[in-house]
Short mmCIF file of C-alpha atoms and ligand atoms in Angstrom, two decimals:
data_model
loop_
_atom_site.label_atom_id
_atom_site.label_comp_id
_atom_site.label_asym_id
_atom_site.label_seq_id
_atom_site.Cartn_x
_atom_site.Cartn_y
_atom_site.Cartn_z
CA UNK A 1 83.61 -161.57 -2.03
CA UNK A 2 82.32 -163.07 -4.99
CA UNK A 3 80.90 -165.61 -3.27
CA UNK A 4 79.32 -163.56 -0.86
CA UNK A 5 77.07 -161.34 -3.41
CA UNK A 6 76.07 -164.82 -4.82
CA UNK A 7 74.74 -165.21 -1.38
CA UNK A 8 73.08 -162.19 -0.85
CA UNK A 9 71.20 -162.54 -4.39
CA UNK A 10 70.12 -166.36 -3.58
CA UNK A 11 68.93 -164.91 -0.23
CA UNK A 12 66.82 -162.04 -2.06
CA UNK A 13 65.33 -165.22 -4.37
CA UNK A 14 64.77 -167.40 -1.84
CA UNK A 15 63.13 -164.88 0.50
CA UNK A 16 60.45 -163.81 -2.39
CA UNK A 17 62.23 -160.54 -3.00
CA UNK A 18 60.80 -158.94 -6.91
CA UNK A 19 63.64 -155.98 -6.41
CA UNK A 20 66.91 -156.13 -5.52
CA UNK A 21 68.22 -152.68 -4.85
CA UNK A 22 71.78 -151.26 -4.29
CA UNK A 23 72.58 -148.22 -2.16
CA UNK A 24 75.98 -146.72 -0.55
CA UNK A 25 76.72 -144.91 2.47
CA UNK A 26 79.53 -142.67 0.84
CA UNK A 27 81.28 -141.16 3.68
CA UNK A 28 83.93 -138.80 3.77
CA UNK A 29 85.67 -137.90 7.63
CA UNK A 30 82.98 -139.63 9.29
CA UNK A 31 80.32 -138.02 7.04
CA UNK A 32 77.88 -139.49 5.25
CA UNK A 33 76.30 -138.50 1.48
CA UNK A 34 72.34 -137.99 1.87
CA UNK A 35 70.29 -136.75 -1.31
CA UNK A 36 67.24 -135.51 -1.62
CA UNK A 37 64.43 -137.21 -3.60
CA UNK A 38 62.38 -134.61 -5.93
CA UNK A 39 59.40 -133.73 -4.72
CA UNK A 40 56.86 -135.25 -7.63
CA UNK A 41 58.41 -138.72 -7.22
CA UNK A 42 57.24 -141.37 -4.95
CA UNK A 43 57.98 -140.73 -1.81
CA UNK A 44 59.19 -137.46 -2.72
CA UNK A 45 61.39 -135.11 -0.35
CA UNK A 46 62.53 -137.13 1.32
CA UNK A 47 66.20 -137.93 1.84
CA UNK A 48 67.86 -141.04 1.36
CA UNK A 49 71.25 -142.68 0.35
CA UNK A 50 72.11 -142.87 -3.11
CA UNK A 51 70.53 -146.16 -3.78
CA UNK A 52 68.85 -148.18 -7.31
CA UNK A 53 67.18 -150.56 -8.44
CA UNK A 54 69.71 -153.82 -9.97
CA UNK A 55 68.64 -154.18 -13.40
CA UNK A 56 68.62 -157.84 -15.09
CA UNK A 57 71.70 -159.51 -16.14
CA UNK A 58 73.86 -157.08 -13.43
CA UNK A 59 75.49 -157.63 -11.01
CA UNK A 60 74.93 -155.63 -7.69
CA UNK A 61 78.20 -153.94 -7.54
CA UNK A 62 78.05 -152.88 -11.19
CA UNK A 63 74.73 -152.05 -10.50
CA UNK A 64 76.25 -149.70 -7.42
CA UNK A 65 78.73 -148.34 -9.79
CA UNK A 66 76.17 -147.37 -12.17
CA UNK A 67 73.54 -146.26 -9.74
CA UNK A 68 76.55 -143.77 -8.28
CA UNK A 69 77.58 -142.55 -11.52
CA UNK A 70 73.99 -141.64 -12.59
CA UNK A 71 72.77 -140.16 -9.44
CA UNK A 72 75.75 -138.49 -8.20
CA UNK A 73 77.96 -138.48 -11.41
CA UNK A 74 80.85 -140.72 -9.73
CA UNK A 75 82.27 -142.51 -12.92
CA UNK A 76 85.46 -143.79 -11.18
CA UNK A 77 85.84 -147.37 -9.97
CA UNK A 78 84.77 -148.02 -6.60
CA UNK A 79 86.22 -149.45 -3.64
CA UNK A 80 83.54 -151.35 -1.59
CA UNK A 81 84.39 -151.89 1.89
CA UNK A 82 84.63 -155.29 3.11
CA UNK A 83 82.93 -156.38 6.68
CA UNK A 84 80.34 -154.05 5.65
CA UNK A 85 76.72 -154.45 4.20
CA UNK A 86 73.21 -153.67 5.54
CA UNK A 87 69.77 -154.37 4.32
CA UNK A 88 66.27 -154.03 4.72
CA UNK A 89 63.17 -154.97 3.32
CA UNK A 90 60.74 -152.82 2.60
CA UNK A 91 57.44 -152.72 -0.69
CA UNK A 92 58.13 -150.23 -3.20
CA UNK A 93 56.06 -147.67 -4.37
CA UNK A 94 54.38 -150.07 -7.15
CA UNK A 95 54.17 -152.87 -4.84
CA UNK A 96 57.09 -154.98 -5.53
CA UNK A 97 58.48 -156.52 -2.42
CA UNK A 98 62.44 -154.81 -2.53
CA UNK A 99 65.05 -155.17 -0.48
CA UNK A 100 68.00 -152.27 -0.35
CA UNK A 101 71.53 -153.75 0.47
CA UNK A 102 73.53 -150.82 1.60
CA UNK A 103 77.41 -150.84 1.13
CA UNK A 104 79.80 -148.56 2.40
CA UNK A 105 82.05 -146.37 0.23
CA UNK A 106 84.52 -144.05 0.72
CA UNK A 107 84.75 -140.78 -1.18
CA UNK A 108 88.06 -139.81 -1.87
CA UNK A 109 86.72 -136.14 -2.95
CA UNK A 110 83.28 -134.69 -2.40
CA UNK A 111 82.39 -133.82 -5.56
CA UNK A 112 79.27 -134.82 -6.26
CA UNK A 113 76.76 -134.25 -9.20
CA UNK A 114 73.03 -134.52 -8.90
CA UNK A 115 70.15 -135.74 -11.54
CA UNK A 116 66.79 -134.62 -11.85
CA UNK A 117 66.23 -137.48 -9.15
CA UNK A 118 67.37 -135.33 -6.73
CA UNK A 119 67.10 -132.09 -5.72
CA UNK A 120 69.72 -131.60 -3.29
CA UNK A 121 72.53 -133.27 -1.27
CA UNK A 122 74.57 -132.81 1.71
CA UNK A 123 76.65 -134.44 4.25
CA UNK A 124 75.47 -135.51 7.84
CA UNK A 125 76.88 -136.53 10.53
CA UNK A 126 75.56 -139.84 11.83
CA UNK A 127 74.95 -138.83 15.74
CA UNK A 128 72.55 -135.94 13.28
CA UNK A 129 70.36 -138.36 11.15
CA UNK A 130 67.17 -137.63 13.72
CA UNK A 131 67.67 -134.40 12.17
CA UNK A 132 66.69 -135.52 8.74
CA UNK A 133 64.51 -136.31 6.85
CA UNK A 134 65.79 -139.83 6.66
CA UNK A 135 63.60 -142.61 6.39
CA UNK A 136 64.06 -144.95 9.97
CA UNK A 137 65.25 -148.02 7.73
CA UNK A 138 68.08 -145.22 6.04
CA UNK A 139 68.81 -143.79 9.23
CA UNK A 140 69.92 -147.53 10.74
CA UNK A 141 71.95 -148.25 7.82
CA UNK A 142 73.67 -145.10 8.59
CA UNK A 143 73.90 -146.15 12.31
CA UNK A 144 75.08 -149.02 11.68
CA UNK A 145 77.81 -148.07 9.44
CA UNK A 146 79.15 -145.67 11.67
CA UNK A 147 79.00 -148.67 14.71
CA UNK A 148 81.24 -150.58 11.85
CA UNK A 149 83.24 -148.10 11.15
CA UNK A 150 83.88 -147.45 15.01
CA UNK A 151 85.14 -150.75 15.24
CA UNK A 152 82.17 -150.97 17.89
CA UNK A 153 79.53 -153.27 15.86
CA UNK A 154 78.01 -154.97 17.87
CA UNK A 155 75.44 -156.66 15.57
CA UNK A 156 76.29 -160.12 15.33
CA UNK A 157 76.64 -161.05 11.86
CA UNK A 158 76.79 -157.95 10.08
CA UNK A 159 78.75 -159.69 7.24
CA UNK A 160 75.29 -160.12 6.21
CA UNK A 161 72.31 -158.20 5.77
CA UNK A 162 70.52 -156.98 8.94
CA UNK A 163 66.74 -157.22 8.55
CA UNK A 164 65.14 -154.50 9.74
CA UNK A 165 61.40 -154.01 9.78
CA UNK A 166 59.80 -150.57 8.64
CA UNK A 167 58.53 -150.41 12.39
CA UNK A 168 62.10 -151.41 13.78
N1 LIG B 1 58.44 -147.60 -0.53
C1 LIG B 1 59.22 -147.51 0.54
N2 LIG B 1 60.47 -146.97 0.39
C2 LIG B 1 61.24 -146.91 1.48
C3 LIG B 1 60.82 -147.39 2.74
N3 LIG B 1 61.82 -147.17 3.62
C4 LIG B 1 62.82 -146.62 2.95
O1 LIG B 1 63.92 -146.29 3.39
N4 LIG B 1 62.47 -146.46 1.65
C5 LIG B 1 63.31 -145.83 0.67
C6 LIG B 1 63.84 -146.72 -0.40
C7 LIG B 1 64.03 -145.72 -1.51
O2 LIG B 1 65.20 -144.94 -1.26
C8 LIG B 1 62.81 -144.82 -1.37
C9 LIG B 1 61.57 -145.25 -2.15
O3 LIG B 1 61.92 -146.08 -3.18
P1 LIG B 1 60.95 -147.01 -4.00
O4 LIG B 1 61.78 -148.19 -4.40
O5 LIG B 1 59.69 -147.31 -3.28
O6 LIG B 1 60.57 -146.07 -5.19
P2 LIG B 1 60.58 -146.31 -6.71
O7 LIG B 1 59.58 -145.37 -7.29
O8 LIG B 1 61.98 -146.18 -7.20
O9 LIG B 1 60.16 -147.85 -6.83
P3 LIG B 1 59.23 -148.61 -7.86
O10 LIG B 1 57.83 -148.28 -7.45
O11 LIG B 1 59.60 -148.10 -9.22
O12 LIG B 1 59.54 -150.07 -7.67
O13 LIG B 1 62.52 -144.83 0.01
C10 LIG B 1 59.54 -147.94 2.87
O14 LIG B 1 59.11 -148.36 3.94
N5 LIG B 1 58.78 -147.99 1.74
#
């Protein structure tokens, strides 16, 4: 496991990436946590997973952990699934070139505490993400979780970040 963040981090340098970002697809009977981002941000009102930037010196699953805990007040330690991570590529509001690797996590209890990030939350079912206001990049992440989670992935290699394209 260890071994395989290092990867994912090395990929991010090598491929030119100036943010790393973390997100989860907390799920909870098949559900899956979606916030909603404040309307004077960036991009705001739209939903997304709960999702950060990796700060310097961190690594990305204590970046996850602290990500979850800020936006949805989750202080306890988390269980990443293994076999599971998505990612895609995308240029942040100030320009940087980011990529979001997604992990999945289950939520043992919905409770779920909001910031000022985010104005609301709920939890959607993946065959409902068209019915979101999900980005298209969030809305295959969710996808393909729920293909994983199916035991009915069939995107080779999923082990490893999937790059999808804004326009795919
Ligand atoms: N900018 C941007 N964000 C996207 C795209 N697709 C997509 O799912 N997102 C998501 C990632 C984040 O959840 C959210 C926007 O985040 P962001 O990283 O641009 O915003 P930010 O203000 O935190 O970033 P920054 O400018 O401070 O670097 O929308 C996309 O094509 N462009």
């Amino acid at each position: 496991m260890v071994t395989h963040l290092q990867q994912l981090v090395d990929d991010a340098d090598r491929d030119g990436i100036d943010k790393l970002v973390v997100g989860a697809v907390v799920h909870s009977s098949g559900r899956v946590l979606i916030l909603r981002r404040s309307a004077g941000d960036f991009m705001g009102g739209i939903e997304e997973l709960p999702s950060g930037g990796v700060e310097p010196g961190e690594g990305l699953l204590q970046a996850l952990s602290r990500e979850l805990a800020e936006e949805i007040g989750w202080c306890r330690p988390l269980t990443i699934e293994p076999g599971f991570v998505a990612g895609f590529d995308y240029t942040s509001g100030s320009g940087r070139a980011a990529r979001q690797l997604t992990f999945a996590v289950a939520a043992p209890d919905r409770a779920v505490t909001l910031s000022g990030e985010h104005t609301g939350h709920r939890w959607i079912d993946p065959a409902d993400v068209h019915d979101s206001d999900l980005t298209p990049e969030s809305a295959q992440t969710i996808h393909a979780w729920a293909r994983h989670s199916a035991g009915n992935d069939d995107v080779p290699g999923s082990s490893k970040p999937q790059r999808m394209s804004p326009e795919g």
